Short mmCIF file of C-alpha atoms in Angstrom, two decimals:
data_model
loop_
_atom_site.label_atom_id
_atom_site.label_comp_id
_atom_site.label_asym_id
_atom_site.label_seq_id
_atom_site.Cartn_x
_atom_site.Cartn_y
_atom_site.Cartn_z
CA MET A 230 -0.50 -0.22 0.14
CA GLU A 231 1.20 3.70 -0.42
CA ASN A 232 2.52 5.79 1.85
CA GLN A 233 -0.89 8.30 2.15
CA VAL A 234 1.35 10.76 4.19
CA THR A 235 2.76 13.29 2.17
CA ASN A 236 3.82 17.54 3.24
CA ASN A 237 4.18 18.61 -0.23
CA ALA A 238 2.05 22.14 0.06
CA ASN A 239 0.48 21.26 -3.69
CA ALA A 240 -1.13 17.70 -2.55
CA LEU A 241 -2.44 19.76 0.52
CA ARG A 242 -5.14 21.94 -1.80
CA LEU A 243 -5.98 19.10 -3.17
CA PHE A 244 -7.50 17.73 0.30
CA PHE A 245 -8.63 21.01 2.32
CA THR A 246 -10.59 23.49 0.30
CA GLU A 247 -11.82 25.63 2.50
CA GLU A 248 -9.54 28.58 4.46
CA VAL A 249 -7.86 27.82 7.82
CA PHE A 250 -7.05 29.93 10.53
CA LEU A 251 -5.71 30.06 13.72
CA VAL A 252 -7.11 31.03 16.83
CA LYS A 253 -5.04 31.94 20.42
CA ASP A 254 -7.08 30.24 23.70
CA GLU A 255 -6.68 32.23 26.13
CA GLY A 256 -8.23 29.16 28.17
CA VAL A 257 -5.49 27.70 27.69
CA GLN A 258 -2.20 29.34 29.83
CA ILE A 259 1.44 26.82 30.18
CA LEU A 260 3.80 27.42 33.01
CA PRO A 261 6.43 27.07 33.49
CA LEU A 262 8.53 24.48 35.73
CA ARG A 263 8.07 24.80 39.65
CA ASN A 264 11.47 22.98 40.22
CA THR A 265 13.93 24.41 37.70
CA GLU A 266 16.79 23.91 40.01
CA PRO A 267 19.52 22.12 38.90
CA VAL A 268 20.08 18.54 40.39
CA SER A 269 24.03 18.35 41.68
CA ALA A 270 26.07 14.68 40.12
CA ILE A 271 26.99 13.53 44.11
CA GLU A 272 22.61 13.73 44.27
CA ASN A 273 22.02 11.82 41.11
CA VAL A 274 25.02 9.62 42.33
CA SER A 275 23.43 8.69 45.94
CA VAL A 276 19.37 8.11 44.23
CA LYS A 277 21.06 5.79 42.05
CA LEU A 278 22.90 4.49 45.19
CA ALA A 279 19.65 4.09 47.22
CA GLU A 280 17.85 2.40 44.90
CA LEU A 281 20.79 -0.61 43.47
CA PRO A 282 20.68 -3.29 45.70
CA VAL A 283 23.52 -3.78 47.18
CA LEU A 284 24.61 -4.31 50.86
CA LYS A 285 25.51 -1.45 53.42
CA SER A 286 29.11 -3.11 53.08
CA GLU A 287 29.60 -3.12 48.94
CA ILE A 288 28.40 0.88 49.55
CA ALA A 289 30.92 1.99 52.01
CA GLN A 290 33.54 0.40 49.70
CA ILE A 291 32.43 2.06 46.44
CA PRO A 292 35.53 6.05 47.49
CA GLU A 293 34.27 9.16 48.01
CA ILE A 294 33.77 11.58 44.66
CA ASN A 295 35.71 14.74 45.05
CA PRO A 296 33.54 17.38 44.84
CA THR A 297 36.10 19.61 43.13
CA ASN A 298 37.31 17.55 41.03
CA SER A 299 40.80 18.91 42.22
CA PRO A 300 43.52 16.33 41.79
CA LYS A 301 45.24 15.62 45.10
CA VAL A 302 48.51 16.99 45.51
CA TYR A 303 51.61 14.71 47.00
CA PRO A 304 55.04 15.71 48.39
CA GLN A 305 57.97 15.74 46.21
CA THR A 306 60.76 12.82 48.08
CA PRO A 307 63.94 15.88 47.71
CA GLU A 308 66.51 13.31 44.86
CA ILE A 309 70.10 12.58 46.51
CA PRO A 310 72.54 14.00 44.50
CA HIS A 311 74.83 10.64 43.33
CA GLN A 312 77.56 10.39 44.35
CA VAL A 313 80.87 10.20 41.66
CA ALA A 314 83.59 8.31 43.84
CA GLU A 315 87.38 10.19 42.46
CA SER A 316 89.87 7.97 42.17
CA ALA A 317 93.41 9.23 42.98
CA PRO A 318 95.35 11.02 40.14
CA GLU A 319 98.17 8.25 39.05
CA LYS A 320 101.57 8.83 40.39
CA THR A 321 104.77 10.15 39.01
CA PHE A 322 107.84 9.55 38.40
CA LYS A 323 111.36 11.01 37.72
CA PHE A 324 113.55 8.74 36.81
CA LEU A 325 116.38 8.62 33.62
CA GLY A 326 116.01 6.34 30.89
CA GLY A 327 114.53 6.50 27.89
CA ASN A 328 111.88 3.10 28.91
CA LYS A 329 111.89 2.08 25.32
CA LYS A 330 111.84 -1.49 26.35
CA SER A 331 110.11 -1.65 28.95
CA VAL A 332 113.07 -2.36 31.26
CA LEU A 333 112.73 -0.65 34.70
CA ILE A 334 115.90 -0.71 36.78
CA LEU A 335 114.74 -0.68 40.97
CA VAL A 336 118.36 0.93 43.04
CA ASN A 337 117.59 2.11 46.69
CA ASP A 338 120.29 4.12 47.67
CA SER A 339 119.52 7.64 49.22
CA GLU A 340 122.94 9.39 49.75
CA HIS A 341 123.43 9.25 45.82
CA ASP A 342 121.43 10.27 42.50
CA VAL A 343 121.97 5.89 41.56
CA SER A 344 125.42 4.81 43.21
CA THR A 345 128.27 4.97 45.22
CA GLU A 346 130.75 5.30 41.97
CA GLN A 347 131.75 0.74 42.24
CA GLY A 348 128.28 0.59 41.36
CA ARG A 349 127.56 3.08 38.66
CA GLU A 350 130.39 1.05 37.17
CA LEU A 351 129.09 -1.50 37.46
CA LEU A 352 125.65 -0.86 36.82
CA ARG A 353 127.28 0.59 32.98
CA LYS A 354 128.46 -2.78 32.64
CA ILE A 355 125.54 -4.82 33.31
CA VAL A 356 123.01 -2.95 30.89
CA LYS A 357 126.21 -3.10 28.00
CA ALA A 358 126.20 -7.14 28.68
CA VAL A 359 122.18 -6.59 27.82
CA ASP A 360 122.32 -4.58 25.12
CA LEU A 361 120.10 -1.85 26.50
CA GLY A 362 120.92 1.59 25.57
CA THR A 363 119.90 4.98 28.45
CA SER A 364 116.66 5.28 25.68
CA ASP A 365 115.45 0.89 25.99
CA PHE A 366 114.81 1.91 30.17
CA ALA A 367 113.40 3.85 32.67
CA LEU A 368 116.50 4.09 36.13
CA LEU A 369 114.06 4.96 39.19
CA ASN A 370 115.58 6.20 42.91
CA TYR A 371 112.60 3.77 45.13
CA SER A 372 114.22 5.41 48.35
CA ASN A 373 112.20 8.67 46.98
CA TYR A 374 109.30 7.20 46.61
CA LYS A 375 109.42 4.77 49.98
CA GLY A 376 105.56 3.64 49.80
CA THR A 377 105.42 2.85 46.67
CA ASP A 378 104.45 -0.54 45.15
CA PHE A 379 104.29 -2.91 42.59
CA VAL A 380 100.83 -1.22 41.32
CA GLU A 381 101.41 2.21 41.37
CA LEU A 382 105.05 1.00 39.26
CA HIS A 383 103.14 -1.36 36.86
CA ARG A 384 100.61 1.03 36.29
CA PHE A 385 103.33 3.92 35.15
CA PHE A 386 105.86 1.78 33.93
CA LYS A 387 104.09 -0.97 32.54
CA PRO A 388 107.62 -2.91 32.35
CA ALA A 389 107.95 -6.50 30.98
CA THR A 390 111.27 -6.71 32.77
CA MET A 391 112.20 -5.46 36.55
CA LEU A 392 115.61 -5.70 38.30
CA SER A 393 115.22 -4.57 41.71
CA PHE A 394 118.79 -3.68 43.62
CA GLY A 395 118.22 -3.49 47.30
CA VAL A 396 114.36 -3.35 46.86
CA GLU A 397 112.63 -6.03 48.72
CA PHE A 398 109.27 -7.48 47.71
CA ALA A 399 107.77 -6.26 51.17
CA ASP A 400 108.33 -2.39 49.75
CA LEU A 401 106.66 -3.56 46.42
CA ARG A 402 103.76 -5.22 48.87
CA LEU A 403 104.82 -8.79 46.25
CA ASN A 404 104.21 -11.46 48.74
CA PHE A 405 107.10 -13.14 47.19
CA THR A 406 110.77 -14.82 48.06
CA TRP A 407 113.83 -15.44 46.24
CA GLN A 408 115.45 -18.02 45.74
CA ASN A 409 117.12 -16.86 42.68
CA GLU A 410 114.78 -18.01 39.55
CA ILE A 411 113.17 -14.82 37.95
CA ILE A 412 109.97 -14.52 39.59
CA VAL A 413 106.55 -14.37 36.61
CA HIS A 414 104.45 -11.72 37.93
CA GLU A 415 101.13 -10.69 35.41
CA THR A 416 103.42 -8.90 32.83
CA THR A 417 106.67 -8.38 34.24
CA ARG A 418 110.06 -10.63 35.60
CA ILE A 419 111.61 -9.63 38.12
CA ILE A 420 114.51 -10.36 38.68
CA TYR A 421 116.24 -9.47 42.78
CA ALA A 422 118.80 -8.87 43.79
CA PRO A 423 122.01 -6.49 46.43
CA HIS A 424 121.97 -3.12 46.30
CA LEU A 425 124.81 -2.00 43.76
CA HIS A 426 127.79 -0.63 46.28
CA HIS A 427 127.50 -3.99 47.94
CA LEU A 428 126.28 -6.47 44.68
CA ASP A 429 130.24 -5.40 43.56
CA ARG A 430 131.92 -6.26 45.90
CA ASP A 431 129.64 -10.26 45.42
CA LEU A 432 131.69 -12.64 43.32
CA ASN A 433 128.63 -15.65 43.21
CA ALA A 434 125.64 -13.19 43.62
CA LYS A 435 127.10 -11.33 40.37
CA LYS A 436 127.58 -14.84 38.64
CA THR A 437 123.36 -15.66 39.47
CA LEU A 438 122.68 -11.78 38.78
CA TRP A 439 124.09 -12.85 35.39
CA GLY A 440 122.58 -16.38 33.93
CA HIS A 441 119.07 -14.66 34.93
CA LEU A 442 120.41 -12.06 32.85
CA GLN A 443 120.58 -14.48 29.98
CA LYS A 444 117.52 -15.98 30.14
CA ILE A 445 115.97 -12.50 29.46
CA LYS A 446 118.11 -11.60 26.28
#
């Protein structure tokens, strides 16, 4: 069946041929709503909650609504600055030579720069016998740096070979006992001998030293 409803003005004129007038009805009065006050969101929530068939204990668990909708402010925990431990400055040394072949020679003489005249002459013969020039080794008088351990010396000189004349292992904080054998500690070969001045007068000690030097040439 075709739809008989139409809003076309020309079509309506076919059915309504008489004039239509609008008349104001004085007897009809439209009154405004009596309760025009808005219902707050809290009241609506309260009414809805009251109508829900739930237990009182469950209602108590519902979080309280903050009417101001303002976020809670929590105090900030003071930031603890991260402290970085400062590393001790690297110790430096005054020495003779160039250390090109990483050979560290330690002497221990508080009265001379190196040793007595006899001791210096013996040292010249030793370095010449193993084909070392002044630029090849580093010569340090340990008496000027008492308390320095092997770690500090190794960090600075990085010796592949260390000849110690009169500097005890305990002074270097090494737990070794010299038994007339080359000691290999980490990457360093260590040879111990008496003070240069005393060594010059000890034939057996010089022979032992020479045997060790032949092994590291």
